[in-house]
CSV table of C-alpha atoms and ligand atoms in Angstrom, one decimal:
chain,number,residue,atom,x,y,z
A,257,MET,CA,-0.4,0.3,-0.3
A,258,PHE,CA,3.0,2.3,0.7
A,259,GLN,CA,5.2,2.9,-1.6
A,260,LEU,CA,8.8,4.0,0.2
A,261,PRO,CA,11.8,4.5,0.2
A,262,SER,CA,9.7,6.9,-2.6
A,263,PRO,CA,11.3,6.7,-5.9
A,264,LEU,CA,14.1,8.9,-7.0
A,265,GLN,CA,14.5,9.8,-10.1
A,266,LYS,CA,17.0,12.1,-12.4
A,267,ILE,CA,15.9,14.6,-14.8
A,268,GLU,CA,17.5,16.3,-17.7
A,269,THR,CA,16.6,19.1,-19.2
A,270,ALA,CA,18.1,22.7,-21.1
A,271,LEU,CA,18.5,24.1,-18.1
A,272,THR,CA,19.8,21.7,-16.4
A,273,ARG,CA,22.2,21.5,-19.1
A,274,GLN,CA,23.8,24.2,-19.3
A,275,PHE,CA,24.1,25.5,-15.6
A,276,ASN,CA,25.7,21.5,-15.2
A,277,VAL,CA,24.0,20.7,-12.7
A,278,ASN,CA,22.7,17.7,-11.6
A,279,LEU,CA,19.4,17.3,-10.6
A,280,PHE,CA,17.3,14.9,-9.0
A,281,ILE,CA,12.9,15.3,-7.5
A,282,LYS,CA,12.9,12.3,-4.8
A,283,ARG,CA,8.9,11.4,-6.1
A,284,ASP,CA,7.5,11.3,-1.9
A,285,ASP,CA,4.3,11.7,-4.2
A,286,LEU,CA,4.0,8.2,-5.6
A,287,ILE,CA,4.0,6.9,-0.9
A,288,HIS,CA,0.1,6.6,-1.1
A,289,PRO,CA,-2.8,7.5,-3.5
A,290,GLU,CA,-4.1,9.5,-0.9
A,291,ILE,CA,-1.8,10.1,2.4
A,292,SER,CA,0.7,11.7,-0.4
A,293,GLY,CA,3.5,13.0,0.4
A,294,ASN,CA,5.2,14.7,2.9
A,295,LYS,CA,2.1,14.8,5.2
A,296,TRP,CA,2.3,11.2,6.1
A,297,ARG,CA,6.1,11.5,6.9
A,298,LYS,CA,4.2,14.4,9.5
A,299,LEU,CA,1.8,11.9,10.3
A,300,LYS,CA,3.5,8.7,10.7
A,301,TYR,CA,5.1,9.1,13.8
A,302,ASN,CA,1.8,11.0,15.2
A,303,ILE,CA,-0.3,7.5,14.2
A,304,GLU,CA,2.0,5.6,16.7
A,305,GLN,CA,2.1,8.2,19.6
A,306,ALA,CA,-1.7,8.1,19.0
A,307,LYS,CA,-2.5,4.5,19.6
A,308,LYS,CA,0.3,4.4,22.1
A,309,GLU,CA,-1.7,6.4,24.7
A,310,ASN,CA,-5.1,4.5,23.9
A,311,LYS,CA,-7.3,7.4,21.5
A,312,ASP,CA,-8.8,6.6,19.1
A,313,THR,CA,-9.5,10.0,17.7
A,314,ILE,CA,-7.2,13.0,16.1
A,315,LEU,CA,-8.4,16.4,15.3
A,316,THR,CA,-7.0,18.2,13.8
A,317,PHE,CA,-6.8,22.4,12.4
A,318,GLY,CA,-6.9,23.4,8.1
A,319,GLY,CA,-7.8,25.9,6.3
A,320,ALA,CA,-11.1,24.5,3.6
A,321,TYR,CA,-8.3,23.3,1.3
A,322,SER,CA,-5.6,22.1,3.2
A,323,ASN,CA,-3.9,19.0,2.7
A,324,HIS,CA,-3.4,18.1,5.7
A,325,ILE,CA,-6.6,17.7,6.6
A,326,THR,CA,-7.3,15.9,3.5
A,327,ALA,CA,-4.0,13.6,4.8
A,328,THR,CA,-5.2,13.1,8.1
A,329,ALA,CA,-8.8,11.9,7.6
A,330,ALA,CA,-7.4,9.4,4.8
A,331,ALA,CA,-4.9,8.0,7.4
A,332,GLY,CA,-7.8,7.6,10.2
A,333,LYS,CA,-9.4,5.9,7.7
A,334,TYR,CA,-6.5,3.3,7.1
A,335,PHE,CA,-5.1,2.9,10.4
A,336,GLY,CA,-8.5,2.3,12.9
A,337,LEU,CA,-9.4,6.0,14.0
A,338,LYS,CA,-11.9,8.4,14.5
A,339,THR,CA,-10.8,12.1,13.4
A,340,ILE,CA,-12.7,15.1,13.9
A,341,GLY,CA,-10.9,18.2,11.1
A,342,ILE,CA,-11.4,21.6,12.7
A,343,ILE,CA,-12.1,23.6,10.2
A,344,ARG,CA,-11.3,27.8,9.6
A,345,GLY,CA,-14.3,29.7,8.3
A,346,GLU,CA,-18.3,28.7,7.1
A,347,ALA,CA,-19.4,25.5,5.4
A,348,TYR,CA,-20.7,26.0,1.9
A,349,GLN,CA,-21.8,23.4,-0.1
A,350,PRO,CA,-21.2,21.6,-2.0
A,351,LEU,CA,-18.3,20.8,0.0
A,352,ASN,CA,-15.1,21.2,-1.8
A,353,LYS,CA,-13.0,18.2,-3.0
A,354,SER,CA,-11.2,18.4,-0.7
A,355,LEU,CA,-13.4,18.7,2.3
A,356,GLN,CA,-15.4,16.1,0.8
A,357,PHE,CA,-13.0,13.4,0.2
A,358,ALA,CA,-12.2,14.5,4.1
A,359,THR,CA,-16.0,13.5,5.0
A,360,ASP,CA,-16.3,10.3,2.2
A,361,CYS,CA,-13.6,9.0,4.8
A,362,GLY,CA,-15.4,9.8,7.6
A,363,MET,CA,-14.2,13.1,9.9
A,364,GLU,CA,-16.4,15.2,11.0
A,365,LEU,CA,-16.3,18.7,10.5
A,366,VAL,CA,-15.9,21.1,11.8
A,367,TYR,CA,-16.5,24.7,11.3
A,368,VAL,CA,-15.0,27.9,13.4
A,369,ASP,CA,-15.2,31.8,12.6
A,370,ARG,CA,-10.8,33.0,12.1
A,371,GLU,CA,-11.3,34.0,14.9
A,372,LYS,CA,-12.1,31.9,17.2
A,373,TYR,CA,-9.3,29.5,14.9
A,374,ARG,CA,-6.6,32.0,15.8
A,375,ASN,CA,-7.4,31.2,19.4
A,376,LYS,CA,-7.7,27.3,18.7
A,377,ASN,CA,-4.8,26.5,21.2
A,378,SER,CA,-6.7,28.2,24.3
A,379,SER,CA,-8.8,26.8,26.9
A,380,ASP,CA,-11.3,28.5,25.3
A,381,PHE,CA,-12.1,26.7,22.8
A,382,ARG,CA,-11.6,23.0,25.2
A,383,SER,CA,-15.2,23.9,25.5
A,384,MET,CA,-15.7,24.4,22.2
A,385,ILE,CA,-15.5,20.3,21.8
A,386,SER,CA,-17.0,19.4,24.6
A,387,ASP,CA,-19.4,17.3,22.4
A,388,PHE,CA,-16.3,15.1,22.1
A,389,GLU,CA,-14.6,13.1,24.1
A,390,GLU,CA,-11.7,14.6,25.7
A,391,SER,CA,-9.8,11.9,26.9
A,392,LYS,CA,-10.2,9.8,24.0
A,393,ILE,CA,-8.5,12.6,21.3
A,394,TYR,CA,-5.5,12.8,19.6
A,395,PHE,CA,-4.6,16.9,19.4
A,396,LEU,CA,-1.9,17.4,16.3
A,397,PRO,CA,-1.6,21.2,15.4
A,398,GLU,CA,-2.1,23.1,12.0
A,399,GLY,CA,-0.4,21.3,9.4
A,400,GLY,CA,0.8,18.5,11.9
A,401,ALA,CA,3.4,20.9,12.6
A,402,ASN,CA,5.3,19.7,15.8
A,403,THR,CA,8.5,17.1,17.0
A,404,LEU,CA,7.3,13.8,15.7
A,405,ALA,CA,6.7,15.5,12.8
A,406,LEU,CA,10.2,16.6,12.6
A,407,GLN,CA,11.1,13.3,12.6
A,408,GLY,CA,9.4,11.6,10.7
A,409,CYS,CA,10.2,14.6,7.7
A,410,ALA,CA,14.4,13.9,8.5
A,411,GLU,CA,14.0,10.7,7.5
A,412,ILE,CA,13.3,11.5,4.1
A,413,VAL,CA,17.6,12.4,3.9
A,414,ASP,CA,18.1,8.6,4.9
A,415,GLU,CA,16.4,7.1,2.1
A,416,LEU,CA,19.0,9.2,-0.7
A,417,ASN,CA,20.8,6.9,-1.5
A,418,ILE,CA,23.0,9.7,-3.9
A,419,ASP,CA,25.9,11.9,-2.4
A,420,PHE,CA,24.0,15.2,-2.9
A,421,ASP,CA,24.9,19.0,-2.0
A,422,PHE,CA,21.7,20.5,-1.8
A,423,ILE,CA,17.7,19.8,-0.9
A,424,CYS,CA,14.8,21.8,-1.7
A,425,CYS,CA,11.7,21.5,0.2
A,426,ALA,CA,8.1,23.9,-0.7
A,427,CYS,CA,7.4,25.6,3.0
A,428,GLY,CA,4.2,26.3,4.4
A,429,THR,CA,5.4,25.7,8.3
A,430,GLY,CA,8.0,24.9,7.3
A,431,THR,CA,8.2,21.9,9.5
A,432,THR,CA,8.9,19.3,7.2
A,433,ILE,CA,12.5,21.6,5.9
A,434,ALA,CA,13.3,21.9,9.0
A,435,GLY,CA,13.1,18.0,9.7
A,436,ILE,CA,15.9,17.1,6.4
A,437,ALA,CA,18.0,20.5,7.6
A,438,SER,CA,18.0,18.4,11.1
A,439,ASN,CA,19.8,15.2,9.6
A,440,LEU,CA,21.5,16.6,6.6
A,441,LYS,CA,25.6,15.9,6.2
A,442,PRO,CA,28.2,18.3,7.0
A,443,HIS,CA,28.6,19.5,3.4
A,444,GLN,CA,24.4,18.7,2.3
A,445,GLN,CA,23.0,22.4,3.3
A,446,ALA,CA,18.2,23.0,3.1
A,447,ILE,CA,16.7,25.1,1.2
A,448,GLY,CA,12.9,26.2,1.9
A,449,PHE,CA,10.8,27.6,-0.1
A,450,ALA,CA,8.6,29.7,0.7
A,451,VAL,CA,5.0,29.8,-1.1
A,452,LEU,CA,3.0,32.3,1.2
A,453,LYS,CA,4.4,35.6,1.7
A,454,HIS,CA,6.0,35.7,4.8
A,455,ASP,CA,8.7,38.0,5.8
A,456,LYS,CA,9.0,35.7,8.8
A,457,LEU,CA,8.9,32.3,8.0
A,458,GLU,CA,13.0,32.0,9.0
A,459,GLN,CA,13.7,33.0,11.8
A,460,GLU,CA,9.0,31.4,13.0
A,461,ILE,CA,11.4,28.2,12.0
A,462,PHE,CA,14.5,28.8,14.0
A,463,GLN,CA,13.1,30.1,17.0
A,464,LYS,CA,10.5,26.9,16.7
A,465,PHE,CA,12.3,23.7,15.8
A,466,ASP,CA,16.5,23.1,16.8
A,467,ILE,CA,17.9,24.6,13.3
A,468,GLN,CA,22.0,25.3,12.4
A,469,HIS,CA,22.0,28.9,10.7
A,470,SER,CA,23.9,27.3,7.9
A,471,LYS,CA,22.0,24.1,6.8
A,472,LEU,CA,18.3,26.3,6.2
A,473,THR,CA,17.9,29.0,3.6
A,474,ILE,CA,14.6,29.7,2.5
A,475,GLN,CA,13.7,31.3,-0.5
A,476,ASN,CA,10.5,33.9,-1.3
A,477,TYR,CA,8.1,33.1,-3.6
A,478,PRO,CA,4.8,33.4,-2.9
A,479,PHE,CA,3.2,34.1,-6.8
A,480,GLY,CA,0.7,37.1,-4.4
A,481,GLY,CA,-0.1,34.7,-1.6
A,482,TYR,CA,-0.9,30.9,-0.2
A,483,ALA,CA,-2.8,29.4,-2.7
A,484,LYS,CA,-2.4,32.4,-5.7
A,485,THR,CA,-1.3,31.9,-9.1
A,486,THR,CA,0.0,33.9,-12.2
A,487,PRO,CA,0.0,33.0,-15.7
A,488,GLU,CA,3.6,32.1,-15.8
A,489,LEU,CA,3.3,29.7,-12.4
A,490,ILE,CA,0.7,27.8,-14.1
A,491,GLN,CA,2.6,28.5,-17.7
A,492,PHE,CA,5.5,26.1,-16.3
A,493,ILE,CA,3.4,23.8,-14.7
A,494,LYS,CA,2.2,22.5,-17.4
A,495,ALA,CA,5.8,23.4,-20.0
A,496,PHE,CA,6.8,20.8,-16.8
A,497,TYR,CA,4.2,18.3,-16.9
A,498,ILE,CA,4.3,17.9,-21.2
A,499,GLU,CA,8.4,18.0,-21.0
A,500,HIS,CA,8.9,15.5,-17.3
A,501,GLN,CA,5.4,13.8,-17.1
A,502,ILE,CA,5.2,14.8,-13.8
A,503,LEU,CA,2.7,16.7,-12.8
A,504,LEU,CA,2.8,19.4,-9.3
A,505,ASP,CA,0.7,21.7,-7.5
A,506,TYR,CA,-0.4,25.6,-7.8
A,507,VAL,CA,0.0,25.7,-4.3
A,508,TYR,CA,3.6,24.0,-2.9
A,509,THR,CA,6.1,22.0,-5.6
A,510,GLY,CA,4.7,24.2,-8.6
A,511,LYS,CA,5.8,27.0,-6.6
A,512,MET,CA,9.1,25.3,-5.8
A,513,MET,CA,10.3,23.9,-8.9
A,514,PHE,CA,9.9,27.3,-10.6
A,515,GLY,CA,11.9,28.6,-7.4
A,516,LEU,CA,14.2,25.8,-8.2
A,517,PHE,CA,15.0,26.4,-12.0
A,518,ASP,CA,15.0,30.5,-11.2
A,519,LEU,CA,18.9,29.9,-9.4
A,520,ILE,CA,19.7,27.8,-10.9
A,521,ALA,CA,20.0,30.2,-14.1
A,522,LYS,CA,21.2,33.0,-11.9
A,523,ASN,CA,23.7,30.4,-11.3
A,524,TYR,CA,23.2,30.3,-7.4
A,525,PHE,CA,24.6,26.1,-7.5
A,526,PRO,CA,28.5,25.8,-8.2
A,527,GLU,CA,28.2,24.2,-11.5
A,528,ASN,CA,28.8,20.1,-11.0
A,529,SER,CA,26.4,20.1,-7.7
A,530,THR,CA,23.9,17.3,-7.1
A,531,ILE,CA,20.6,19.0,-6.0
A,532,VAL,CA,17.3,16.7,-4.8
A,533,ALA,CA,13.5,18.7,-5.0
A,534,LEU,CA,11.2,16.5,-2.7
A,535,HIS,CA,7.9,16.0,-4.7
A,536,THR,CA,5.8,16.6,-2.0
A,537,GLY,CA,2.6,15.6,-3.2
A,538,GLY,CA,-0.5,17.9,-3.0
A,539,VAL,CA,-1.3,17.4,-6.8
A,540,MET,CA,-5.0,15.5,-5.0
A,541,ASN,CA,-6.9,18.9,-4.4
A,542,ALA,CA,-4.5,21.4,-6.3
A,543,ASN,CA,-3.7,20.2,-10.2
A,544,VAL,CA,-3.7,22.2,-13.2
A,545,LEU,CA,-4.0,19.5,-15.5
A,546,SER,CA,-7.7,19.9,-15.9
A,547,GLU,CA,-6.9,23.9,-17.8
A,548,LEU,CA,-4.7,21.6,-20.1
B,657,LIG,C1,1.4,20.2,3.3
B,657,LIG,C2,2.8,20.7,2.0
B,657,LIG,C3,3.1,21.6,2.2
B,657,LIG,C4,4.2,22.1,3.4
B,657,LIG,O1,5.1,21.7,4.1
B,657,LIG,P1,5.3,22.0,5.5
B,657,LIG,O2,5.9,20.9,6.7
B,657,LIG,O3,4.0,22.7,6.3
B,657,LIG,O4,6.2,23.6,5.3
B,657,LIG,C5,4.9,21.0,0.8
B,657,LIG,N1,4.4,21.2,0.0
B,657,LIG,C6,2.6,20.6,0.2
B,657,LIG,C7,2.2,20.0,-1.9
B,657,LIG,C8,2.1,19.9,0.7
B,657,LIG,O5,0.4,19.7,1.6
């Protein structure tokens, strides 16, 4: 059911030849059709922990298009745990594709307004979920961003059987890139591509996780903000699909790959560098091929 270790695939294109870099893509998008990419990495030890603590329910948080919500719902289905999704904003009917999928997996959705959602870690919030049996609930933060998630993401590096210099990943909370950065050899560096407008993401990651500063750089490719696109980005994703038959999404991996190609073209990488780009999945919820 799970394709692990995920495949590593070489990408050759005019750009990599011109700038003399070796580019590989690690296909975490192929780990599982419904719990794809870094969401599985982040859930793995949390599910183990929930079971260890004898919880029967995972409760987590996300927006209406959250890959973390859909992945948690699917994981609950496969691993025999109930799931509750606290969704930011109002309920809309019909449900969008992500929330419909989550519901089909058995997830119970609870909608909270933006203000309450912001206070989601307060005791106030706990009283709002008093309908549920709290002692049985395993609380997982938004985006699955905790230390156990970090541990799961660190394993991405252990699976790589080539000697690489740089490893790249799209960043929302930054948990995935932080986990990767925590497990590198002295000559290796992680580059996170921020897909949202967030000036302080780098600072925040270093505050939250114990990562050496020399191991991680954040590059900003927000294209106007989270889940926003430009015609240039859409064009890039289509061209990438036509050339490599690999589908990128416009929320995360499309922005990372665009950013990475941009850095290659700006001569960011020394000649002969070996670069691994992590395909973190996400195409189930947001792809652009339907527009082709
Ligand atoms: C959630 C997600 C990310 C971001 O992961 P973080 O650990 O929050 O930085 C990247 N890519 C895809 C496809 C995602 O779904």
